[in-house]
XYZ file of C-alpha atoms in Angstrom:
670
model
C 0.000 0.000 0.000
C 1.222 3.502 -0.787
C 2.858 5.052 2.296
C 0.836 8.250 1.973
C -2.430 6.331 1.720
C -1.514 4.139 4.687
C -0.566 7.192 6.736
C -3.808 8.979 5.847
C -5.920 5.952 6.776
C -4.128 5.772 10.109
C -4.779 9.468 10.766
C -8.439 9.103 9.825
C -8.789 6.170 12.228
C -7.309 8.260 15.061
C -9.750 11.092 14.328
C -12.716 8.684 14.266
C -11.570 7.242 17.613
C -11.387 10.736 19.098
C -14.881 11.509 17.830
C -16.203 8.254 19.320
C -14.638 9.115 22.695
C -16.082 12.630 22.610
C -19.512 11.289 21.674
C -19.467 8.928 24.638
C -18.318 11.719 26.941
C -21.035 14.065 25.682
C -23.681 11.326 25.975
C -22.716 10.748 29.616
C -22.632 14.465 30.402
C -25.997 15.167 28.748
C -27.545 12.214 30.638
C -26.203 13.620 33.939
C -27.583 17.067 33.117
C -30.969 15.555 32.236
C -31.080 13.775 35.618
C -30.149 16.999 37.427
C -32.939 18.875 35.641
C -35.443 16.171 36.616
C -34.299 16.372 40.256
C -34.606 20.178 40.331
C -38.101 19.998 38.879
C -39.075 17.364 41.459
C -37.870 19.639 44.270
C -39.790 22.614 42.880
C -42.932 20.481 42.596
C -42.573 19.256 46.192
C -42.141 22.830 47.434
C -45.245 23.989 45.566
C -47.296 21.148 47.062
C -46.503 22.359 50.593
C -47.591 25.894 49.737
C -46.034 27.728 52.721
C -43.208 30.007 51.630
C -41.004 32.240 53.725
C -38.469 34.697 52.295
C -35.688 32.112 52.392
C -37.836 29.528 50.563
C -38.719 32.009 47.835
C -35.071 32.958 47.383
C -34.069 29.290 47.151
C -36.875 28.567 44.662
C -35.718 31.466 42.495
C -32.159 30.145 42.551
C -33.320 26.650 41.579
C -35.409 28.069 38.709
C -32.457 30.050 37.366
C -30.133 27.049 37.673
C -32.676 24.800 35.973
C -32.963 27.217 33.050
C -29.179 27.339 32.658
C -28.946 23.547 32.794
C -31.651 23.162 30.135
C -29.636 25.442 27.824
C -26.500 23.449 28.626
C -28.313 20.190 27.869
C -29.471 21.397 24.453
C -25.977 22.704 23.711
C -24.531 19.225 24.350
C -27.233 17.614 22.188
C -26.401 20.030 19.375
C -22.694 19.235 19.684
C -23.504 15.517 19.647
C -25.445 15.941 16.427
C -22.506 17.720 14.807
C -20.097 15.016 16.008
C -22.299 12.383 14.356
C -22.117 14.358 11.112
C -18.346 14.751 11.478
C -17.879 11.046 12.083
C -19.183 10.233 8.608
C -16.771 12.676 6.960
C -14.474 14.489 9.439
C -12.540 16.503 6.856
C -12.130 16.961 3.120
C -8.699 18.530 2.652
C -5.164 18.755 3.989
C -2.675 21.592 3.621
C 1.065 21.386 4.312
C 3.011 24.614 4.607
C 6.114 26.258 6.045
C 5.528 29.584 7.743
C 7.942 32.400 6.891
C 10.815 32.433 9.375
C 10.349 28.771 10.247
C 11.950 25.591 8.904
C 9.323 23.227 10.261
C 6.583 21.981 7.955
C 3.083 22.008 9.446
C -0.106 20.228 8.410
C -3.774 21.071 8.894
C -6.875 19.069 7.997
C -9.943 21.090 7.008
C -13.529 20.071 7.778
C -16.980 21.366 8.677
C -15.979 22.108 12.282
C -12.882 22.181 14.445
C -11.883 19.082 16.401
C -9.377 19.705 19.190
C -7.567 17.225 21.420
C -5.771 19.143 24.150
C -3.215 21.343 22.369
C -3.610 19.490 19.054
C -5.975 20.712 16.345
C -7.039 17.476 14.657
C -9.437 19.206 12.253
C -9.574 22.901 11.434
C -12.884 24.677 10.731
C -13.284 25.634 7.050
C -14.027 29.188 8.219
C -10.700 29.658 10.026
C -8.326 32.228 8.524
C -5.726 29.626 7.658
C -8.289 27.485 5.800
C -8.760 30.225 3.201
C -5.583 28.988 1.471
C -7.451 25.864 0.409
C -9.888 27.973 -1.611
C -7.608 30.771 -2.789
C -3.971 29.780 -3.119
C -1.951 27.668 -5.557
C 1.120 25.832 -4.312
C 4.177 27.951 -3.593
C 4.716 31.290 -1.913
C 1.414 32.691 -0.679
C -0.262 34.188 2.399
C -3.456 34.184 4.395
C -5.105 37.113 6.123
C -5.691 37.402 9.884
C -6.876 40.207 12.122
C -3.233 40.820 13.025
C -2.014 41.054 9.435
C -0.941 38.803 6.594
C 0.904 35.553 7.356
C 3.362 34.566 4.615
C 3.836 30.858 3.962
C 5.201 28.391 1.449
C 2.302 26.074 0.581
C 3.851 22.686 -0.182
C 0.862 20.313 -0.366
C -2.842 20.482 -1.123
C -4.549 17.134 -0.705
C -8.239 16.479 -1.276
C -10.174 13.572 0.239
C -13.414 11.749 -0.411
C -14.495 10.266 2.946
C -17.862 8.538 3.161
C -19.296 6.643 6.139
C -15.954 7.078 7.938
C -14.072 5.350 5.092
C -11.424 6.977 2.908
C -12.657 6.291 -0.638
C -9.930 8.179 -2.469
C -7.497 11.075 -2.220
C -5.347 13.068 -4.615
C -2.917 15.974 -4.567
C -3.638 19.087 -6.581
C -1.904 22.353 -7.371
C -5.109 24.320 -7.941
C -7.645 25.258 -5.279
C -10.569 23.002 -6.236
C -9.841 20.323 -8.797
C -12.393 20.260 -11.629
C -12.954 16.532 -11.194
C -14.187 17.121 -7.620
C -16.375 20.014 -8.722
C -17.825 18.052 -11.631
C -18.606 15.069 -9.400
C -20.461 17.279 -6.913
C -22.394 19.073 -9.649
C -23.294 15.779 -11.283
C -24.996 14.360 -8.205
C -28.756 13.868 -8.300
C -30.608 16.953 -7.107
C -32.168 16.929 -3.656
C -35.242 18.628 -2.206
C -33.010 20.804 -0.007
C -30.054 23.037 -0.811
C -26.781 21.483 0.355
C -23.545 22.930 1.692
C -20.721 23.638 -0.769
C -17.711 23.932 1.546
C -15.749 21.279 -0.358
C -16.140 23.097 -3.694
C -16.234 26.828 -2.880
C -14.549 28.711 -5.717
C -12.051 31.535 -5.250
C -14.421 34.279 -6.425
C -17.164 32.885 -4.171
C -14.794 32.697 -1.203
C -13.953 36.402 -1.585
C -17.615 37.266 -0.990
C -18.068 34.762 1.840
C -15.083 36.125 3.800
C -15.504 39.834 3.090
C -15.506 41.780 6.368
C -15.028 45.306 5.051
C -18.354 45.939 3.366
C -21.357 47.450 5.115
C -23.274 46.847 1.901
C -22.346 43.889 -0.316
C -24.012 43.873 -3.719
C -23.651 40.701 -5.762
C -24.646 40.494 -9.418
C -24.433 36.844 -10.406
C -25.563 34.974 -13.489
C -27.987 32.080 -13.092
C -26.217 29.125 -11.504
C -23.304 31.128 -10.076
C -24.119 30.022 -6.520
C -25.509 33.286 -5.115
C -27.858 31.714 -2.577
C -25.237 29.234 -1.360
C -22.715 32.061 -1.055
C -25.128 34.100 1.075
C -25.738 31.222 3.498
C -22.073 30.242 3.777
C -21.251 33.900 4.315
C -23.645 33.971 7.277
C -22.015 30.840 8.699
C -18.616 32.497 8.308
C -19.768 35.724 9.988
C -21.321 33.777 12.882
C -17.980 32.008 13.337
C -15.902 35.180 12.996
C -18.088 37.359 15.246
C -19.133 34.698 17.743
C -19.278 37.166 20.658
C -21.266 39.913 18.929
C -23.427 38.125 16.362
C -25.981 35.361 16.807
C -28.729 33.777 14.740
C -31.333 35.937 16.494
C -30.124 39.166 14.871
C -29.896 37.896 11.302
C -32.752 37.940 8.805
C -33.026 36.509 5.292
C -35.613 37.841 2.845
C -36.499 35.123 0.332
C -38.935 35.145 -2.597
C -41.445 32.810 -0.918
C -42.017 30.139 1.706
C -41.081 27.273 -0.615
C -37.688 28.847 -1.237
C -37.217 29.455 2.509
C -37.885 25.772 3.130
C -35.430 24.820 0.376
C -32.528 26.689 2.022
C -33.504 26.080 5.665
C -31.076 23.218 6.385
C -27.833 24.803 5.190
C -26.911 26.742 8.344
C -27.726 23.837 10.713
C -25.580 21.577 8.500
C -22.747 24.051 9.021
C -23.177 23.895 12.787
C -25.187 27.103 13.221
C -28.721 27.742 14.434
C -31.455 28.618 11.973
C -32.022 32.323 11.351
C -35.214 34.268 10.684
C -36.430 33.693 7.127
C -39.403 35.519 5.683
C -40.751 37.125 2.537
C -41.487 40.835 2.292
C -45.228 40.272 2.135
C -45.409 38.559 5.532
C -42.793 40.831 7.051
C -44.522 44.113 6.225
C -47.965 42.714 6.983
C -46.836 41.757 10.500
C -45.043 45.066 10.895
C -48.228 47.029 10.240
C -50.755 44.610 11.683
C -49.328 42.185 14.239
C -52.675 40.549 15.069
C -53.550 37.135 13.658
C -55.340 36.548 10.369
C -58.365 35.253 12.322
C -58.499 38.516 14.280
C -58.364 40.482 11.051
C -61.224 38.602 9.408
C -63.286 38.849 12.594
C -62.829 42.637 12.657
C -63.838 42.910 9.035
C -67.020 40.879 9.592
C -67.912 42.972 12.643
C -67.403 46.157 10.642
C -69.609 44.845 7.848
C -72.359 43.939 10.341
C -72.239 47.476 11.731
C -72.792 48.796 8.187
C -69.819 51.124 7.963
C -69.809 53.156 4.746
C -66.800 54.435 2.854
C -66.250 58.191 2.840
C -66.232 60.269 -0.313
C -62.630 59.356 -1.082
C -63.379 55.671 -0.695
C -61.546 55.642 2.636
C -62.877 52.951 4.921
C -62.230 53.132 8.654
C -61.983 49.349 8.538
C -58.691 49.569 6.731
C -57.100 51.721 9.404
C -57.247 48.806 11.821
C -57.234 46.017 9.261
C -55.407 44.746 6.220
C -56.972 42.068 4.050
C -55.010 41.172 0.907
C -56.722 40.816 -2.410
C -56.878 37.396 -4.013
C -54.320 38.557 -6.554
C -51.924 39.453 -3.736
C -51.775 35.830 -2.649
C -50.476 35.144 -6.157
C -48.069 38.068 -6.131
C -46.397 36.846 -2.952
C -44.586 34.307 -5.089
C -42.374 36.595 -7.135
C -40.940 33.634 -9.013
C -44.326 33.026 -10.660
C -44.607 36.481 -12.195
C -44.152 35.222 -15.755
C -47.763 34.096 -15.844
C -48.846 37.197 -13.942
C -47.489 39.493 -16.660
C -50.027 37.998 -19.028
C -52.932 37.853 -16.588
C -52.510 41.061 -14.575
C -50.900 43.837 -16.657
C -52.655 46.559 -14.600
C -51.226 45.203 -11.364
C -47.731 45.229 -12.767
C -48.139 48.824 -13.846
C -49.360 49.609 -10.321
C -46.390 47.855 -8.682
C -43.913 49.577 -10.985
C -45.370 53.032 -10.347
C -45.873 52.775 -6.575
C -42.584 50.995 -5.961
C -40.520 53.383 -8.060
C -37.791 55.700 -6.841
C -39.721 58.639 -8.308
C -42.924 57.963 -6.376
C -41.163 57.241 -3.080
C -39.272 60.537 -3.477
C -42.600 62.245 -4.171
C -44.005 60.765 -0.941
C -41.026 62.165 0.983
C -41.607 65.649 -0.463
C -45.374 65.439 0.037
C -44.916 64.522 3.698
C -42.374 67.308 4.152
C -44.826 69.847 2.704
C -47.616 68.463 4.890
C -45.504 68.888 8.018
C -44.367 72.383 6.936
C -48.004 73.461 6.680
C -49.042 72.168 10.101
C -51.371 74.514 12.008
C -50.467 75.535 15.568
C -52.319 77.209 18.420
C -51.797 77.955 22.090
C -51.988 74.855 24.250
C -54.047 75.390 27.390
C -54.249 73.274 30.512
C -57.166 73.893 32.874
C -57.728 77.303 31.328
C -54.091 78.428 31.411
C -51.667 78.626 28.460
C -48.817 76.202 29.119
C -47.294 76.310 25.618
C -47.745 79.301 23.339
C -48.139 78.983 19.579
C -44.773 80.726 19.114
C -42.910 78.335 21.424
C -44.717 75.370 19.896
C -43.690 76.378 16.383
C -40.083 76.926 17.500
C -39.933 73.541 19.218
C -41.337 71.727 16.184
C -39.354 73.453 13.426
C -36.123 74.366 15.216
C -35.465 72.600 18.530
C -36.410 69.112 17.292
C -35.920 69.645 13.558
C -33.782 66.562 12.945
C -36.404 64.117 14.213
C -39.441 62.490 12.596
C -42.812 64.151 13.190
C -43.814 61.405 15.647
C -40.668 61.864 17.751
C -41.002 65.664 17.604
C -44.565 65.348 18.839
C -43.526 63.036 21.670
C -40.720 65.365 22.738
C -43.062 68.369 22.771
C -45.645 66.403 24.734
C -42.969 65.221 27.161
C -41.680 68.746 27.797
C -45.212 70.051 28.288
C -46.116 67.301 30.755
C -42.835 67.849 32.579
C -43.710 71.547 32.968
C -47.194 70.741 34.257
C -45.995 68.137 36.743
C -42.805 69.792 37.977
C -42.921 73.567 37.405
C -42.755 75.142 40.848
C -46.199 75.230 42.430
C -48.203 74.861 39.181
C -49.696 71.452 39.933
C -50.311 72.257 43.603
C -52.027 75.537 42.689
C -54.310 73.925 40.107
C -55.274 71.076 42.446
C -55.906 73.524 45.307
C -58.210 75.539 43.021
C -60.053 72.334 42.087
C -60.485 71.229 45.736
C -61.748 74.671 46.747
C -64.271 74.693 43.918
C -65.270 71.072 44.623
C -65.901 71.782 48.324
C -68.064 74.800 47.480
C -70.132 72.764 45.014
C -70.518 69.980 47.590
C -71.589 72.457 50.277
C -74.131 74.064 47.954
C -75.537 70.614 47.239
C -75.515 69.711 50.940
C -73.074 66.849 50.278
C -70.192 65.691 52.430
C -67.018 63.916 51.270
C -64.203 62.323 53.235
C -60.580 63.276 52.565
C -60.014 59.969 50.772
C -62.962 60.641 48.470
C -61.711 64.164 47.759
C -58.257 62.778 46.939
C -59.826 60.305 44.513
C -61.677 63.170 42.808
C -58.403 65.106 42.577
C -56.722 62.169 40.836
C -59.609 61.729 38.400
C -59.673 65.465 37.643
C -55.928 65.592 36.992
C -55.876 62.423 34.859
C -58.801 63.635 32.727
C -57.073 66.933 31.974
C -53.766 65.220 31.179
C -55.657 62.956 28.745
C -57.299 65.991 27.096
C -53.940 67.741 26.721
C -52.321 64.612 25.269
C -55.154 64.191 22.776
C -54.892 67.840 21.738
C -51.141 67.690 21.067
C -51.430 64.303 19.355
C -54.163 65.647 17.110
C -52.102 68.689 16.190
C -49.119 66.697 14.902
C -50.363 63.223 14.027
C -50.095 62.110 10.412
C -52.414 59.367 9.204
C -50.177 57.386 6.855
C -53.086 55.897 4.914
C -54.822 59.232 4.279
C -51.567 60.940 3.354
C -50.728 58.139 0.920
C -54.076 58.405 -0.847
C -53.868 62.193 -1.055
C -50.336 61.966 -2.474
C -51.370 59.300 -4.992
C -54.329 61.412 -6.140
C -51.947 64.276 -6.912
C -49.183 62.142 -8.474
C -51.233 59.712 -10.582
C -54.987 60.528 -10.655
C -55.897 57.566 -12.852
C -54.049 55.067 -10.650
C -55.635 56.728 -7.618
C -59.128 55.994 -8.956
C -58.253 52.327 -9.507
C -56.794 52.045 -6.011
C -59.858 53.672 -4.440
C -62.079 51.190 -6.263
C -60.080 48.329 -4.737
C -60.170 49.974 -1.319
C -63.948 50.259 -1.380
C -64.070 46.464 -1.319
C -62.151 46.499 1.978
C -58.883 45.430 0.358
C -55.558 46.987 -0.519
C -52.738 45.567 -2.589
C -49.184 44.755 -1.564
C -47.692 47.801 -3.300
C -50.093 50.056 -1.356
C -48.963 48.449 1.886
C -45.339 49.222 0.964
C -46.131 52.917 0.550
C -48.016 53.048 3.864
C -45.125 51.313 5.645
C -42.694 53.832 4.146
C -44.757 56.829 5.266
C -45.161 55.280 8.722
C -41.377 54.972 8.950
C -40.837 58.554 7.787
C -43.297 59.899 10.352
C -41.970 57.687 13.150
C -45.202 55.733 13.621
C -43.105 52.634 12.983
C -39.899 53.116 15.008
C -36.584 52.608 13.229
C -35.511 50.107 15.864
C -35.556 46.742 14.121
C -32.479 45.268 15.759
C -30.794 43.231 13.053
C -27.034 43.098 12.554
C -27.066 41.252 9.242
C -29.728 41.455 6.526
C -29.682 39.214 3.446
C -31.890 39.839 0.406
C -31.970 37.147 -2.278
C -33.432 37.528 -5.791
C -32.914 41.276 -5.391
C -33.788 42.022 -9.015
C -37.489 41.388 -8.365
C -37.992 44.062 -5.696
C -38.817 47.737 -6.321
C -36.657 50.608 -4.991
C -39.128 51.500 -2.219
C -38.392 48.173 -0.487
C -34.699 49.041 -0.244
C -35.532 52.508 1.069
C -37.704 50.879 3.742
C -34.950 48.439 4.727
C -32.408 51.261 4.952
C -34.546 53.057 7.528
C -35.961 50.057 9.345
C -32.627 48.231 9.705
C -30.488 51.307 10.251
C -26.969 50.307 11.280
C -27.258 46.760 9.917
C -24.940 45.289 7.324
C -26.518 44.101 4.094
C -25.733 41.284 1.674
C -27.910 41.687 -1.414
C -27.774 39.232 -4.311
C -29.533 39.065 -7.643
C -29.351 38.949 -11.411
C -30.995 41.685 -13.469
C -31.065 39.295 -16.441
C -33.560 37.132 -14.531
C -35.862 40.011 -13.552
C -39.496 39.205 -14.229
C -40.578 42.753 -13.422
C -37.635 45.030 -14.252
C -37.147 47.562 -11.455
C -33.361 47.968 -11.598
C -30.831 48.614 -14.345
C -28.206 46.856 -12.241
C -27.836 45.353 -8.765
C -25.252 48.082 -8.075
C -28.085 50.633 -8.375
C -29.303 49.575 -4.908
C -26.425 51.615 -3.469
C -28.578 54.703 -4.152
C -31.267 53.474 -1.762
C -29.208 52.038 1.118
C -26.582 54.557 2.272
C -23.397 52.847 3.468
C -19.820 53.858 4.225
C -18.194 50.858 2.596
C -19.895 49.404 -0.459
C -18.513 46.284 -2.121
C -19.797 45.215 -5.546
C -19.105 41.731 -6.892
C -19.855 40.302 -10.326
C -20.105 36.519 -10.682
C -19.958 35.540 -14.347
C -19.368 31.793 -14.105
C -22.369 29.451 -14.081
C -22.146 25.938 -12.629
C -25.771 24.966 -13.121
C -26.126 23.432 -16.578
C -24.175 21.379 -19.076
C -22.536 22.855 -22.159
C -25.256 21.242 -24.291
C -28.093 22.873 -22.315
C -26.414 26.294 -22.319
C -25.821 26.157 -26.078
C -29.451 25.162 -26.582
C -30.726 28.080 -24.463
C -28.405 30.705 -25.959
C -29.857 30.267 -29.442
C -33.158 31.738 -28.192
C -31.666 34.837 -26.527
C -31.972 38.224 -28.183
C -29.088 39.724 -26.226
C -26.255 37.396 -25.228
C -25.540 37.302 -21.487
C -21.950 37.884 -20.416
C -21.409 34.518 -18.740
C -18.850 31.717 -18.554
C -19.848 28.078 -18.244
C -18.151 25.128 -16.619
C -16.962 22.578 -19.163
C -19.469 19.948 -18.064
C -21.154 17.741 -20.640
C -24.391 15.803 -20.831
C -27.086 14.692 -23.264
C -28.225 16.992 -26.037
C -31.708 18.478 -25.424
C -34.326 16.775 -27.594
C -37.163 18.180 -29.677
C -39.997 15.637 -29.615
C -43.041 15.675 -31.884
C -45.912 13.656 -30.498
C -49.587 13.107 -31.071
C -50.205 12.465 -27.366
C -48.220 14.889 -25.220
C -49.476 13.571 -21.870
C -48.564 9.974 -22.761
C -45.113 11.011 -23.992
C -44.410 12.894 -20.757
C -45.606 9.973 -18.633
C -43.393 7.544 -20.578
C -40.377 9.828 -20.193
C -40.909 10.159 -16.433
C -41.199 6.372 -16.127
C -37.931 5.966 -18.023
C -36.158 8.486 -15.766
C -37.405 6.757 -12.629
C -36.119 3.423 -13.894
C -32.716 5.091 -14.203
C -32.938 6.122 -10.538
C -33.750 9.774 -11.265
C -36.666 10.656 -9.012
C -36.385 14.463 -8.795
C -37.943 15.568 -12.087
C -39.887 18.616 -13.221
C -42.410 19.184 -15.985
C -42.395 22.847 -17.012
C -45.637 24.145 -18.530
C -46.425 27.374 -20.308
C -49.253 28.184 -17.887
C -51.704 26.541 -15.478
C -53.877 25.220 -18.296
C -51.130 23.618 -20.407
């Protein structure tokens, strides 16, 4: 047997043994923790059965509860680590690098896998996300370097070895000068498709790795041709960031915006396979709907039915009070949620597409900003009185709104003015005491005239009611002076900007419905006014299929996720509703200090034969490179019985072991 092969098999066996030992250790520890949790819960149950608690008992119970919670978290952490060890056992690593660090004569070796495996001071397997592992993806043999937070480390890379390990057995290995050998890439790409997106850590390409490991960009914009791996890159980038920023980033402050729920399900397993927790995944429809109207769908329908029973009528502008507390999507909206199905929608709903394009445009969102600004500039002010006395003059009110708090949204300005006014009323020397004394004096006189008597406690209760009622009146007055109804303002702006579209939208609104693009505009106005606070605490935001979203969505994200870092990926050549000339255009809508733009031109999705077949139908050739991967030529089939021909073909494919097949139709009917 070749010495290298024998040595590698021996090393693999030692790693498997270490994993087995760790699994046993973790199993024992998790079992002990589980028993401890059961014992703590038994003690808490026994204490509750007795029912008599003194201060010491309550303190002890609190301590037990806190300890139990910590132990539960510890238990689940061990179970998660066990699951990853099981995955590692099947294939602990996929590559080996040998190198000599500059200034040293000693050759070192590292093995690269999904996760690190450490035995005391020895690193048996190095995480693919570690700085040193980047050489596997980026560097040819010879003089090279890898980046760290402390600077570049120069090395002489002497060996790159790739492994195929399956079910803990070394199937083959080979040495290669280039980062990812084409034979490995072709084998991975040639595997039968699965229902879920898989990890690509064994075949990440150099240009993909640059995006995954980029730490400098606040806004990463990726234009990538179909099949360039954009979605996989985004998910592996998140795994890398979670590894790199372990102390400041967690799965709870990451969100992925996907085209639809099916797509979210398709990508859901990638992060867990890489050893990370799942992150929030949603589509924009659900996200904005919940942002505006957090109640359940059942609550919404119930409110609508109640409103209909009460016989509410629309006003002259078609504005229904129902809408202000309710949002019910149109039937078409349920279709429009799936942006990947817009091909058919173009044919069926041309008016809706015109509506989406207009209302989602940069021009209309800018018009909304100006319209709101003019509305606020023309606000009417008057003296604010409290129990008959001016507490805030019109002049001071105007100064506070337009000068003192100028940099804030109208909602925050209003709240600051209200806060200062209430502070004056409550704390200005003697004001509150004087007003309450006047009330008590007047109250006693009225009681005496009516031959009524009240105790001091009853008088104090009346004082509290009197004061609270006047505070409520003052609050309502100031709120009314500055409040902006986002829905009304949107409709007024639309009437001025596009009268014909306004009439169509009013007609829809009279049915108790509004469309998705209308909701976007209302969300945007609500953000501008401060009705929706700009406090959505997310550190990392990922948007996939970016070409299908209008500019207003990016403006909303910029305000809602202020301070977050964005990774936005798309392909304008695949846009079903063109909103953008390029993915780089998004930079206009999301201000950022450091913007990084990447262009992925290489497609790994199809064979040469399929790409050649497709290209003959394109009007404008797409600037793309294709992997030299070959397969069967596409066939043109003439048949008298299309359904029978398709059924026969599917049967043939299944007999060949190909069970993941698709039949693409022109529309729902055929």
